């Protein structure tokens, strides 16, 4: 796996409002397979914007993102959706599990999107993921019946459902108490190592710095490597 | 606007991205998700579904009831020959009161009209009817044994056949229709006393002559199942008794006694059912009665045809109401799906981030509208047929005309077309909204 971004910049433009540049051109920035990065920055610094661009969800104003040697934004939208489902996992800030589906069904959903079928093996794989995260007994529970920490673990399992090479997480522990947040972050990192998935976590939690291979600060739209 | 730059990082993609065509399994998954979305908001879905069901029920009930009424009237009038002769007045009322036993008889006419018809070579069968009394609401009809020869066609068996007992032969003997016997609780050998008027409540006083039940008819699925048949002489004789007691006749049946006293034949009857020998003879008789002053002849088919025209007008009005109800149902489904989709923008964005493409999201929302329309349509059929059955039973009880409600197979293509139209029209706008959901703005 390799992730590389070349000359990526982004400016938000809204009708009637002034342009708001968020990312300055970023040149030659790369992440290797299995690496774990912490992306730090104050609120509004552009962390979520960068993660969205890396996930193929937000077309940058300029530049290109290469994932597994595939230029993401050279793909048409439907192909990019499909590519994302197979190669990228994304743990969203609010976890966003679908309330009408069980924990197991939330995890099989991206599998079905990627595989284009409803095979029974999806449920078996999803159950294995839940077991790995200590949630097997909650497979048939709906999100409303789970605690915040359990929901986050289901969201992690969902992000790993298609064995992605890149896992992105946006402030995943922000809604958790410090103890639960720390244990869940450890679990996330361990699980990514088991799956050999690169991990990029956006967070402004200063306690996480020592847990990652690389720490990147995002300031004034520019990336600054703090440690390597 | 994106200023895309060609980056010389690796010009050859690692793997070509295959074109995606949704497999049937994948499409079915969108259907499952649509179903789960509807189940997640049971009250809203249930109410929307009910509105669709009521619109479809209106269509189904109107058509089923109209066709049932038409079939029932045709079946009920089937045995009664080609001409109904009665006093001058409304031909339609004459047919309705004589054949379907609906409403009051329009009056009486001299008995000799029947006698002349019976003697006419152009008539193969003439059956007189004299109405004016009832027992427990069942009309008592004075007639002759020829009544039991009535049949839909010459090659068909007689319509009115005995289930038990025999035909009436003497005075004050009665043959009961199947429903009359059951309703009155009378059996062979039982006696009853007639009351004045063709319906209960019109007159409360009774005659003082007991009638004996000598026969009970098989069910014919006609209003005559509720009638009590006796000899025409018995009807006159009952009224002869009353003349002695200074009773004032409101049923306008001048008795044989009164006729004798007057020294002239003033016996009267309500109508005569006539089967002419042929088509030409039928028209000749009709023309003669039209020119005469004592009586008229009416074609049951023609009069019932006019009645059906009235029914069709009613159906057309109710069909327009049905279209309006369908339009309202469409708007209700649209509103429900639109607001549900609007509330689910973030869920749709999540699904998109997990790999669902726009087409899949569009399909899922369309499925929601189509599911509501389809389930509503099925429920509407149940409601519609149940309402038609209920109304038919009520009408049958009131009119004694059996109204068969049958499954309207011919209505199905049209109903499914309406259902599809409701689903597609209601789903299109919300589905387009879902299709256009911006992922990043809604995560």
XYZ file of C-alpha atoms in Angstrom, chain B residues 12 46 60 67 72 76 110 163 188-189 242 247 327 335 374 408 420 437:
18
model
C -0.029 3.565 -14.865
C -48.472 3.297 8.434
C -62.169 -1.256 -5.898
C -70.701 -4.710 -11.214
C -77.607 -9.048 -9.271
C -82.972 -11.243 -10.525
C -108.532 -4.224 -14.469
C -87.885 -27.452 -2.030
C -95.118 -26.597 6.159
C -98.508 -26.662 7.862
C -112.677 -6.810 5.000
C -112.561 -1.685 6.096
C -53.639 12.381 -6.348
C -44.419 14.493 1.511
C -47.604 -1.494 -3.484
C -62.461 -7.924 -10.484
C -46.911 2.322 -10.114
C -26.884 14.771 -1.237
